[in-house]
mmCIF file of C-alpha atoms and ligand atoms in Angstrom:
data_model
loop_
_atom_site.group_PDB
_atom_site.id
_atom_site.type_symbol
_atom_site.label_atom_id
_atom_site.label_comp_id
_atom_site.label_asym_id
_atom_site.label_seq_id
_atom_site.Cartn_x
_atom_site.Cartn_y
_atom_site.Cartn_z
ATOM 1 C CA MET A 1 0.202 -29.019 -6.445
ATOM 2 C CA HIS A 2 -2.462 -26.488 -7.367
ATOM 3 C CA ASP A 3 -4.057 -26.559 -10.780
ATOM 4 C CA LEU A 4 -2.620 -23.357 -12.195
ATOM 5 C CA SER A 5 -4.226 -23.515 -15.647
ATOM 6 C CA THR A 6 -6.933 -20.880 -15.013
ATOM 7 C CA TYR A 7 -4.353 -18.480 -13.615
ATOM 8 C CA ILE A 8 -1.946 -19.084 -16.491
ATOM 9 C CA GLU A 9 -4.790 -18.344 -18.913
ATOM 10 C CA LEU A 10 -5.544 -15.093 -17.088
ATOM 11 C CA ILE A 11 -1.916 -13.960 -17.425
ATOM 12 C CA ARG A 12 -1.878 -14.916 -21.108
ATOM 13 C CA SER A 13 -5.006 -12.852 -21.684
ATOM 14 C CA GLY A 14 -3.381 -9.789 -20.125
ATOM 15 C CA GLU A 15 -4.843 -9.966 -16.617
ATOM 16 C CA VAL A 16 -3.093 -9.714 -13.242
ATOM 17 C CA VAL A 17 -2.910 -12.639 -10.781
ATOM 18 C CA ALA A 18 -1.523 -12.728 -7.239
ATOM 19 C CA PHE A 19 0.790 -15.626 -6.370
ATOM 20 C CA PRO A 20 2.930 -16.708 -3.394
ATOM 21 C CA THR A 21 6.711 -16.434 -3.251
ATOM 22 C CA GLU A 22 9.045 -17.261 -0.361
ATOM 23 C CA THR A 23 9.057 -13.557 0.685
ATOM 24 C CA VAL A 24 5.573 -12.065 0.181
ATOM 25 C CA TYR A 25 2.728 -12.474 -2.340
ATOM 26 C CA GLY A 26 3.368 -10.844 -5.713
ATOM 27 C CA LEU A 27 0.929 -9.240 -8.145
ATOM 28 C CA GLY A 28 1.966 -10.847 -11.415
ATOM 29 C CA ALA A 29 1.552 -9.656 -14.997
ATOM 30 C CA ASP A 30 3.176 -10.614 -18.321
ATOM 31 C CA ALA A 31 6.470 -8.702 -18.489
ATOM 32 C CA TRP A 32 6.073 -8.194 -22.258
ATOM 33 C CA ASN A 33 2.489 -6.916 -22.205
ATOM 34 C CA PRO A 34 2.215 -3.125 -21.657
ATOM 35 C CA SER A 35 -1.510 -3.063 -20.896
ATOM 36 C CA ALA A 36 -1.141 -5.885 -18.348
ATOM 37 C CA ILE A 37 1.673 -3.963 -16.662
ATOM 38 C CA LYS A 38 -0.485 -0.833 -16.566
ATOM 39 C CA LYS A 39 -3.113 -2.903 -14.747
ATOM 40 C CA VAL A 40 -0.548 -3.701 -12.064
ATOM 41 C CA PHE A 41 -0.079 0.015 -11.383
ATOM 42 C CA THR A 42 -3.790 0.844 -11.422
ATOM 43 C CA THR A 43 -4.747 -2.186 -9.296
ATOM 44 C CA LYS A 44 -2.256 -1.247 -6.604
ATOM 45 C CA GLY A 45 -2.652 2.514 -6.923
ATOM 46 C CA ARG A 46 1.118 2.597 -7.392
ATOM 47 C CA PRO A 47 2.933 5.705 -8.659
ATOM 48 C CA SER A 48 4.209 5.044 -12.180
ATOM 49 C CA ASP A 49 7.729 6.274 -11.298
ATOM 50 C CA ASN A 50 8.280 3.271 -8.984
ATOM 51 C CA PRO A 51 9.821 0.455 -11.069
ATOM 52 C CA LEU A 52 8.854 -3.234 -10.910
ATOM 53 C CA ILE A 53 10.874 -6.418 -10.400
ATOM 54 C CA VAL A 54 10.925 -8.940 -13.263
ATOM 55 C CA HIS A 55 10.443 -12.484 -11.928
ATOM 56 C CA ILE A 56 12.021 -15.347 -13.842
ATOM 57 C CA ALA A 57 12.017 -19.132 -13.438
ATOM 58 C CA GLU A 58 15.177 -20.043 -15.342
ATOM 59 C CA ARG A 59 18.592 -18.479 -15.234
ATOM 60 C CA ASP A 60 18.806 -17.968 -19.024
ATOM 61 C CA GLN A 61 15.861 -15.585 -18.898
ATOM 62 C CA VAL A 62 18.135 -12.963 -17.306
ATOM 63 C CA ASN A 63 19.657 -12.455 -20.748
ATOM 64 C CA ASP A 64 16.318 -11.348 -22.184
ATOM 65 C CA PHE A 65 16.258 -8.386 -19.804
ATOM 66 C CA ALA A 66 19.802 -7.512 -18.731
ATOM 67 C CA ASP A 67 23.062 -6.517 -20.405
ATOM 68 C CA GLU A 68 26.648 -6.287 -19.195
ATOM 69 C CA ILE A 69 26.202 -8.858 -16.431
ATOM 70 C CA SER A 70 29.386 -8.800 -14.363
ATOM 71 C CA PRO A 71 31.120 -11.976 -13.116
ATOM 72 C CA ILE A 72 30.232 -10.930 -9.571
ATOM 73 C CA ALA A 73 26.551 -10.678 -10.414
ATOM 74 C CA LEU A 74 26.765 -14.146 -11.984
ATOM 75 C CA LYS A 75 28.386 -15.442 -8.829
ATOM 76 C CA LEU A 76 25.555 -14.049 -6.755
ATOM 77 C CA MET A 77 22.980 -15.750 -8.979
ATOM 78 C CA ASP A 78 24.878 -19.054 -8.656
ATOM 79 C CA ALA A 79 24.896 -18.809 -4.896
ATOM 80 C CA PHE A 80 21.504 -17.335 -4.074
ATOM 81 C CA TRP A 81 19.080 -18.098 -6.925
ATOM 82 C CA PRO A 82 16.445 -19.258 -6.627
ATOM 83 C CA GLY A 83 16.112 -17.185 -3.475
ATOM 84 C CA PRO A 84 15.120 -13.883 -1.885
ATOM 85 C CA VAL A 85 17.655 -11.628 -3.649
ATOM 86 C CA THR A 86 16.768 -9.127 -6.385
ATOM 87 C CA ILE A 87 19.566 -7.926 -8.639
ATOM 88 C CA ILE A 88 19.692 -4.540 -10.390
ATOM 89 C CA LEU A 89 21.458 -4.718 -13.768
ATOM 90 C CA GLN A 90 21.778 -2.625 -16.923
ATOM 91 C CA LYS A 91 18.624 -3.221 -18.927
ATOM 92 C CA LYS A 92 18.317 -4.379 -22.510
ATOM 93 C CA SER A 93 16.754 -1.695 -24.670
ATOM 94 C CA LYS A 94 13.707 -3.840 -25.472
ATOM 95 C CA VAL A 95 12.655 -3.961 -21.792
ATOM 96 C CA LEU A 96 9.484 -1.898 -21.441
ATOM 97 C CA ASP A 97 9.914 1.549 -19.867
ATOM 98 C CA LEU A 98 6.755 0.870 -17.885
ATOM 99 C CA ILE A 99 8.699 -1.745 -15.896
ATOM 100 C CA THR A 100 11.767 0.351 -15.197
ATOM 101 C CA ALA A 101 10.012 3.717 -14.847
ATOM 102 C CA GLY A 102 12.341 5.034 -17.523
ATOM 103 C CA LEU A 103 15.562 4.027 -15.687
ATOM 104 C CA ASP A 104 18.321 2.345 -17.692
ATOM 105 C CA THR A 105 18.470 -0.459 -15.121
ATOM 106 C CA VAL A 106 16.171 -3.391 -14.405
ATOM 107 C CA ALA A 107 15.471 -5.409 -11.240
ATOM 108 C CA ILE A 108 15.387 -9.205 -11.635
ATOM 109 C CA ARG A 109 14.653 -12.010 -9.215
ATOM 110 C CA MET A 110 14.132 -15.782 -9.262
ATOM 111 C CA PRO A 111 11.831 -16.793 -6.379
ATOM 112 C CA ASP A 112 12.387 -19.973 -4.384
ATOM 113 C CA HIS A 113 8.847 -21.289 -4.120
ATOM 114 C CA PRO A 114 7.345 -24.307 -5.916
ATOM 115 C CA ILE A 115 4.126 -22.525 -6.946
ATOM 116 C CA ALA A 116 5.963 -19.390 -8.068
ATOM 117 C CA SER A 117 8.463 -21.441 -10.094
ATOM 118 C CA GLU A 118 5.771 -23.451 -11.822
ATOM 119 C CA PHE A 119 3.599 -20.409 -12.476
ATOM 120 C CA ILE A 120 6.432 -18.245 -13.807
ATOM 121 C CA SER A 121 7.864 -20.989 -15.984
ATOM 122 C CA GLN A 122 4.462 -21.460 -17.650
ATOM 123 C CA ALA A 123 3.109 -17.905 -17.709
ATOM 124 C CA GLY A 124 6.197 -15.750 -17.252
ATOM 125 C CA PRO A 125 8.454 -13.903 -17.084
ATOM 126 C CA LEU A 126 6.244 -11.803 -14.839
ATOM 127 C CA VAL A 127 6.560 -8.389 -13.301
ATOM 128 C CA ALA A 128 5.411 -8.630 -9.700
ATOM 129 C CA PRO A 129 5.329 -5.963 -7.029
ATOM 130 C CA SER A 130 4.045 -6.996 -3.625
ATOM 131 C CA ALA A 131 0.311 -7.725 -3.993
ATOM 132 C CA ASN A 132 -0.940 -5.059 -1.594
ATOM 133 C CA ARG A 133 -2.711 -1.793 -2.176
ATOM 134 C CA SER A 134 -0.079 0.989 -2.098
ATOM 135 C CA GLY A 135 0.392 2.114 1.492
ATOM 136 C CA LYS A 136 -0.636 -1.238 3.021
ATOM 137 C CA PRO A 137 1.810 -3.821 4.368
ATOM 138 C CA SER A 138 2.933 -6.451 1.862
ATOM 139 C CA PRO A 139 0.693 -9.540 1.911
ATOM 140 C CA THR A 140 2.047 -12.717 3.479
ATOM 141 C CA LYS A 141 -1.216 -14.685 3.171
ATOM 142 C CA ALA A 142 -3.774 -15.043 0.376
ATOM 143 C CA GLU A 143 -6.432 -13.502 2.623
ATOM 144 C CA HIS A 144 -4.375 -10.284 2.844
ATOM 145 C CA VAL A 145 -4.588 -9.946 -0.929
ATOM 146 C CA LYS A 146 -8.361 -10.513 -0.821
ATOM 147 C CA ASN A 147 -8.697 -7.954 1.941
ATOM 148 C CA ASP A 148 -7.023 -5.362 -0.291
ATOM 149 C CA PHE A 149 -8.553 -6.256 -3.670
ATOM 150 C CA GLY A 150 -11.803 -8.100 -2.903
ATOM 151 C CA ASP A 151 -12.936 -11.696 -2.451
ATOM 152 C CA ASP A 152 -13.150 -12.383 -6.181
ATOM 153 C CA PHE A 153 -9.612 -11.279 -6.918
ATOM 154 C CA PRO A 154 -7.529 -14.079 -8.498
ATOM 155 C CA VAL A 155 -4.997 -15.285 -5.912
ATOM 156 C CA ILE A 156 -3.124 -18.584 -5.926
ATOM 157 C CA ASP A 157 -3.232 -19.609 -2.269
ATOM 158 C CA GLY A 158 0.078 -21.034 -1.089
ATOM 159 C CA GLY A 159 -0.481 -20.450 2.630
ATOM 160 C CA ALA A 160 1.648 -18.121 4.741
ATOM 161 C CA THR A 161 4.954 -17.087 3.163
ATOM 162 C CA GLU A 162 8.190 -18.287 4.727
ATOM 163 C CA VAL A 163 10.346 -15.146 4.974
ATOM 164 C CA GLY A 164 7.594 -12.554 5.438
ATOM 165 C CA LEU A 165 9.681 -9.522 4.348
ATOM 166 C CA GLU A 166 10.507 -8.534 0.776
ATOM 167 C CA SER A 167 13.679 -9.649 -1.012
ATOM 168 C CA THR A 168 17.094 -8.048 -0.533
ATOM 169 C CA VAL A 169 17.671 -5.646 -3.457
ATOM 170 C CA VAL A 170 21.318 -5.454 -4.595
ATOM 171 C CA ASP A 171 22.515 -2.931 -7.168
ATOM 172 C CA PHE A 172 25.263 -4.268 -9.443
ATOM 173 C CA THR A 173 25.397 -1.285 -11.767
ATOM 174 C CA THR A 174 27.889 0.558 -9.562
ATOM 175 C CA GLU A 175 31.527 -0.372 -8.995
ATOM 176 C CA ILE A 176 30.845 -1.516 -5.460
ATOM 177 C CA PRO A 177 27.604 -3.494 -5.243
ATOM 178 C CA SER A 178 25.163 -1.953 -2.814
ATOM 179 C CA ILE A 179 22.146 -3.169 -0.893
ATOM 180 C CA LEU A 180 19.238 -0.836 -1.658
ATOM 181 C CA ARG A 181 16.714 -2.773 0.423
ATOM 182 C CA PRO A 182 17.762 -5.122 3.249
ATOM 183 C CA GLY A 183 16.191 -8.582 3.410
ATOM 184 C CA LYS A 184 16.816 -12.109 4.625
ATOM 185 C CA ILE A 185 20.129 -12.311 2.740
ATOM 186 C CA GLY A 186 22.375 -9.766 4.445
ATOM 187 C CA SER A 187 25.656 -8.038 3.631
ATOM 188 C CA ASN A 188 27.704 -10.643 5.556
ATOM 189 C CA GLU A 189 26.369 -13.507 3.476
ATOM 190 C CA LEU A 190 26.887 -11.550 0.254
ATOM 191 C CA GLU A 191 30.444 -10.590 1.180
ATOM 192 C CA ASN A 192 31.305 -14.159 2.187
ATOM 193 C CA ILE A 193 30.274 -15.459 -1.200
ATOM 194 C CA LEU A 194 31.331 -12.580 -3.433
ATOM 195 C CA LYS A 195 34.629 -11.947 -1.612
ATOM 196 C CA ILE A 196 34.252 -8.209 -2.129
ATOM 197 C CA GLU A 197 32.924 -5.350 -0.065
ATOM 198 C CA VAL A 198 29.186 -4.673 -0.334
ATOM 199 C CA GLU A 199 27.807 -1.261 0.560
ATOM 200 C CA VAL A 200 24.586 -0.901 2.494
ATOM 201 C CA SER A 201 22.802 2.179 1.224
ATOM 202 C CA ASN A 202 19.789 1.653 3.449
ATOM 203 C CA PRO A 203 21.229 0.374 6.719
ATOM 204 C CA GLY A 204 19.038 -0.572 9.620
ATOM 205 C CA ASN A 205 20.413 2.127 11.855
ATOM 206 C CA ALA A 206 20.587 5.341 9.886
ATOM 207 C CA PRO A 207 18.324 7.173 7.472
ATOM 208 C CA SER A 208 19.770 7.863 4.038
ATOM 209 C CA LEU A 209 18.758 9.248 0.692
ATOM 210 C CA PRO A 210 16.846 6.712 -1.357
ATOM 211 C CA LYS A 211 18.458 5.436 -4.532
ATOM 212 C CA SER A 212 15.817 2.782 -5.003
ATOM 213 C CA PRO A 213 12.739 4.786 -5.995
ATOM 214 C CA GLY A 214 10.493 2.606 -3.847
ATOM 215 C CA GLN A 215 12.319 3.676 -0.726
ATOM 216 C CA LYS A 216 10.937 7.200 -0.931
ATOM 217 C CA TYR A 217 7.318 6.107 -0.599
ATOM 218 C CA SER A 218 5.891 5.415 2.820
ATOM 219 C CA HIS A 219 5.035 1.766 2.234
ATOM 220 C CA TYR A 220 4.111 -0.764 4.866
ATOM 221 C CA LYS A 221 2.064 1.553 6.987
ATOM 222 C CA PRO A 222 -0.583 0.143 9.296
ATOM 223 C CA GLU A 223 -3.353 2.428 10.513
ATOM 224 C CA ALA A 224 -2.429 1.803 14.142
ATOM 225 C CA GLN A 225 0.377 3.986 15.458
ATOM 226 C CA VAL A 226 3.657 2.069 15.743
ATOM 227 C CA VAL A 227 5.774 2.652 18.843
ATOM 228 C CA TYR A 228 9.330 1.312 19.194
ATOM 229 C CA LYS A 229 10.620 1.473 22.786
ATOM 230 C CA GLU A 230 10.776 -0.412 26.081
ATOM 231 C CA VAL A 231 7.410 -1.492 27.464
ATOM 232 C CA SER A 232 6.576 -0.233 30.949
ATOM 233 C CA THR A 233 2.828 -0.733 31.330
ATOM 234 C CA PHE A 234 0.230 -2.643 29.339
ATOM 235 C CA ASN A 235 -3.152 -1.409 28.149
ATOM 236 C CA ASN A 236 -5.733 -3.257 26.113
ATOM 237 C CA HIS A 237 -5.997 -0.974 23.091
ATOM 238 C CA THR A 238 -2.377 -1.782 22.136
ATOM 239 C CA LEU A 239 -0.932 -4.843 20.417
ATOM 240 C CA TYR A 240 2.463 -5.685 21.960
ATOM 241 C CA LEU A 241 5.225 -7.465 20.056
ATOM 242 C CA MET A 242 7.587 -8.463 22.869
ATOM 243 C CA GLN A 243 11.066 -9.963 23.036
ATOM 244 C CA THR A 244 11.284 -10.572 26.791
ATOM 245 C CA ALA A 245 11.471 -14.131 27.999
ATOM 246 C CA ALA A 246 8.421 -14.273 30.254
ATOM 247 C CA GLU A 247 5.332 -15.669 28.550
ATOM 248 C CA ILE A 248 2.481 -13.240 29.139
ATOM 249 C CA GLN A 249 -0.947 -14.817 28.680
ATOM 250 C CA GLN A 250 -2.898 -12.030 27.049
ATOM 251 C CA GLU A 251 -4.446 -11.886 23.605
ATOM 252 C CA ASN A 252 -2.771 -8.567 22.784
ATOM 253 C CA VAL A 253 0.723 -9.575 23.942
ATOM 254 C CA ILE A 254 2.798 -11.649 21.514
ATOM 255 C CA CYS A 255 6.178 -12.957 22.741
ATOM 256 C CA TYR A 256 8.951 -13.630 20.226
ATOM 257 C CA HIS A 257 11.723 -14.379 22.735
ATOM 258 C CA GLY A 258 14.266 -12.767 20.421
ATOM 259 C CA ASP A 259 13.394 -14.951 17.447
ATOM 260 C CA LEU A 260 13.738 -12.266 14.772
ATOM 261 C CA LYS A 261 13.144 -14.812 12.020
ATOM 262 C CA GLN A 262 9.701 -15.547 13.428
ATOM 263 C CA LEU A 263 8.994 -11.841 13.901
ATOM 264 C CA SER A 264 9.939 -11.195 10.254
ATOM 265 C CA ARG A 265 7.591 -13.945 9.159
ATOM 266 C CA GLU A 266 4.701 -12.475 11.148
ATOM 267 C CA LEU A 267 5.281 -8.713 11.211
ATOM 268 C CA TYR A 268 2.999 -7.723 8.346
ATOM 269 C CA ASP A 269 0.287 -10.124 9.472
ATOM 270 C CA ARG A 270 0.436 -8.521 12.943
ATOM 271 C CA PHE A 271 0.167 -5.058 11.381
ATOM 272 C CA ARG A 272 -2.930 -6.110 9.483
ATOM 273 C CA GLN A 273 -4.348 -7.909 12.504
ATOM 274 C CA ALA A 274 -3.904 -4.757 14.610
ATOM 275 C CA ASP A 275 -5.936 -2.736 12.126
ATOM 276 C CA HIS A 276 -8.562 -5.445 11.825
ATOM 277 C CA MET A 277 -8.939 -5.648 15.616
ATOM 278 C CA GLU A 278 -8.910 -1.853 15.786
ATOM 279 C CA TYR A 279 -5.966 -1.580 18.122
ATOM 280 C CA SER A 280 -4.860 2.030 18.159
ATOM 281 C CA ARG A 281 -1.188 1.178 18.754
ATOM 282 C CA ILE A 282 1.387 -1.460 17.946
ATOM 283 C CA HIS A 283 4.129 -1.436 20.531
ATOM 284 C CA ILE A 284 7.314 -3.182 19.391
ATOM 285 C CA GLU A 285 9.891 -3.910 22.046
ATOM 286 C CA PRO A 286 13.396 -2.991 20.781
ATOM 287 C CA LEU A 287 15.305 -5.710 18.907
ATOM 288 C CA GLU A 288 18.905 -4.567 19.509
ATOM 289 C CA LEU A 289 19.763 -7.361 21.958
ATOM 290 C CA HIS A 290 19.168 -9.936 19.230
ATOM 291 C CA ARG A 291 20.986 -8.147 16.438
ATOM 292 C CA SER A 292 24.160 -10.244 16.525
ATOM 293 C CA GLU A 293 22.238 -13.497 16.340
ATOM 294 C CA PHE A 294 20.087 -12.373 13.369
ATOM 295 C CA PRO A 295 21.989 -9.535 11.640
ATOM 296 C CA ALA A 296 20.184 -9.679 8.294
ATOM 297 C CA TYR A 297 16.704 -10.076 9.775
ATOM 298 C CA TYR A 298 17.532 -7.298 12.212
ATOM 299 C CA ASP A 299 18.474 -4.851 9.428
ATOM 300 C CA ALA A 300 15.432 -5.829 7.384
ATOM 301 C CA LEU A 301 13.048 -5.499 10.331
ATOM 302 C CA ILE A 302 14.452 -2.138 11.446
ATOM 303 C CA ASN A 303 14.215 -0.844 7.871
ATOM 304 C CA ARG A 304 10.503 -1.780 7.715
ATOM 305 C CA ILE A 305 9.707 -0.622 11.241
ATOM 306 C CA ARG A 306 11.373 2.758 10.622
ATOM 307 C CA LYS A 307 9.065 3.407 7.686
ATOM 308 C CA THR A 308 6.049 3.010 9.921
ATOM 309 C CA LEU A 309 7.471 5.555 12.384
ATOM 310 C CA GLU A 310 8.121 8.265 9.755
HETATM 311 O O1 TXA B 1 10.237 -10.017 -2.314
HETATM 312 C C1 TXA B 1 9.987 -9.236 -3.247
HETATM 313 O O2 TXA B 1 10.862 -8.609 -3.845
HETATM 314 C C2 TXA B 1 8.521 -9.066 -3.636
HETATM 315 C C3 TXA B 1 8.024 -10.389 -4.226
HETATM 316 C C4 TXA B 1 6.621 -10.308 -4.751
HETATM 317 O O3 TXA B 1 8.918 -10.847 -5.199
HETATM 318 N N1 TXA B 1 8.344 -7.985 -4.571
HETATM 319 C C5 TXA B 1 8.469 -6.682 -4.185
HETATM 320 O O4 TXA B 1 8.211 -5.768 -5.196
HETATM 321 O O5 TXA B 1 8.747 -6.342 -3.043
HETATM 322 P P1 TXA B 1 7.946 -4.231 -4.930
HETATM 323 O O6 TXA B 1 7.564 -3.664 -6.242
HETATM 324 O O7 TXA B 1 6.974 -4.084 -3.823
HETATM 325 O O8 TXA B 1 9.357 -3.654 -4.542
HETATM 326 C C6 TXA B 1 10.369 -3.529 -5.535
HETATM 327 C C7 TXA B 1 11.456 -2.599 -5.070
HETATM 328 C C8 TXA B 1 10.967 -1.177 -4.995
HETATM 329 O O9 TXA B 1 11.552 -0.561 -3.857
HETATM 330 C C9 TXA B 1 11.503 -0.574 -6.294
HETATM 331 O O10 TXA B 1 11.680 0.808 -6.229
HETATM 332 C C10 TXA B 1 12.816 -1.306 -6.435
HETATM 333 O O11 TXA B 1 12.535 -2.633 -6.006
HETATM 334 N N2 TXA B 1 13.283 -1.342 -7.818
HETATM 335 C C11 TXA B 1 12.714 -1.928 -8.891
HETATM 336 N N3 TXA B 1 13.427 -1.709 -10.017
HETATM 337 C C12 TXA B 1 14.491 -0.961 -9.652
HETATM 338 C C13 TXA B 1 15.586 -0.390 -10.348
HETATM 339 N N4 TXA B 1 15.747 -0.554 -11.659
HETATM 340 N N5 TXA B 1 16.495 0.333 -9.632
HETATM 341 C C14 TXA B 1 16.362 0.499 -8.306
HETATM 342 N N6 TXA B 1 15.334 -0.013 -7.583
HETATM 343 C C15 TXA B 1 14.412 -0.714 -8.251
HETATM 344 MG MG1 MG B 2 5.840 -3.329 -2.292
#
């Protein structure tokens, strides 16, 4: 295990520190320290009307931030925490407006990652947006964070993240819970556990009005132009993310063979790689054939890919 003491000290003195989670790297700051939270916004260049997720390490900490927690929300925590699901609940009045952007709700998540758990239990609770500059893809490796914020930026290096796409965000403040941002945990899994219908307000196949403020910003955008259609010919200024079975031996052609889990893990790294290598295009072969095998990853991937096409 890493020695986290320097990073814990930084958080305690009001600084920001990037750390790994199972989804993407987060930019952590003390959830009770207003000036530290302001640093999160200025570091990222994030609009102040886009609220942050509070990251906790123990279940009891939910009660410091949220009120009126329904039995269904508790059931979800039992089943999926720690894990890549963020829950929106009514906030306690003492929760800083800086975190919630003035909303009366708060987003909470308990990451499933040994470094994150240790770090949050010693230094947290922490607010933590993805540790990228606004407009860049979320970081899935420590080097991505350094690319955005400089070599001296404090990052706890936990290697490449497992899931690669941000957590599923589920709103429990409405009568029917609704998924505001699709992620690894999909509506089927939620419905199986909760035994109630879950709405998907940001489905993979149709645009809709954003309820989650973050959904209105064009996040995740690489500089290369993203194209989503069948591939007919290859050229060498394009990076191809292919599903077809044949293995094509070319540096700019990556074959996923329909493994949408692997594609999720690597998507943002490929976006960054494309910009680094100065490819002018990223051509993604359509994923529809593999939807039934990976429904949640499919919805999450399509949601992220769509944003790059807007
Ligand atoms: O996987 C993740 O969730 C990562 C890691 C670091 O934990 N974090 C992350 O944070 O993706 P961020 O800030 O990049 O995305 C948080 C999303 C945004 O779309 C934001 O608008 C939404 O959650 N959100 C936060 N608080 C909310 C609230 N009270 N109501 C609705 N949406 C909220
Ligand atoms: Mg983000």
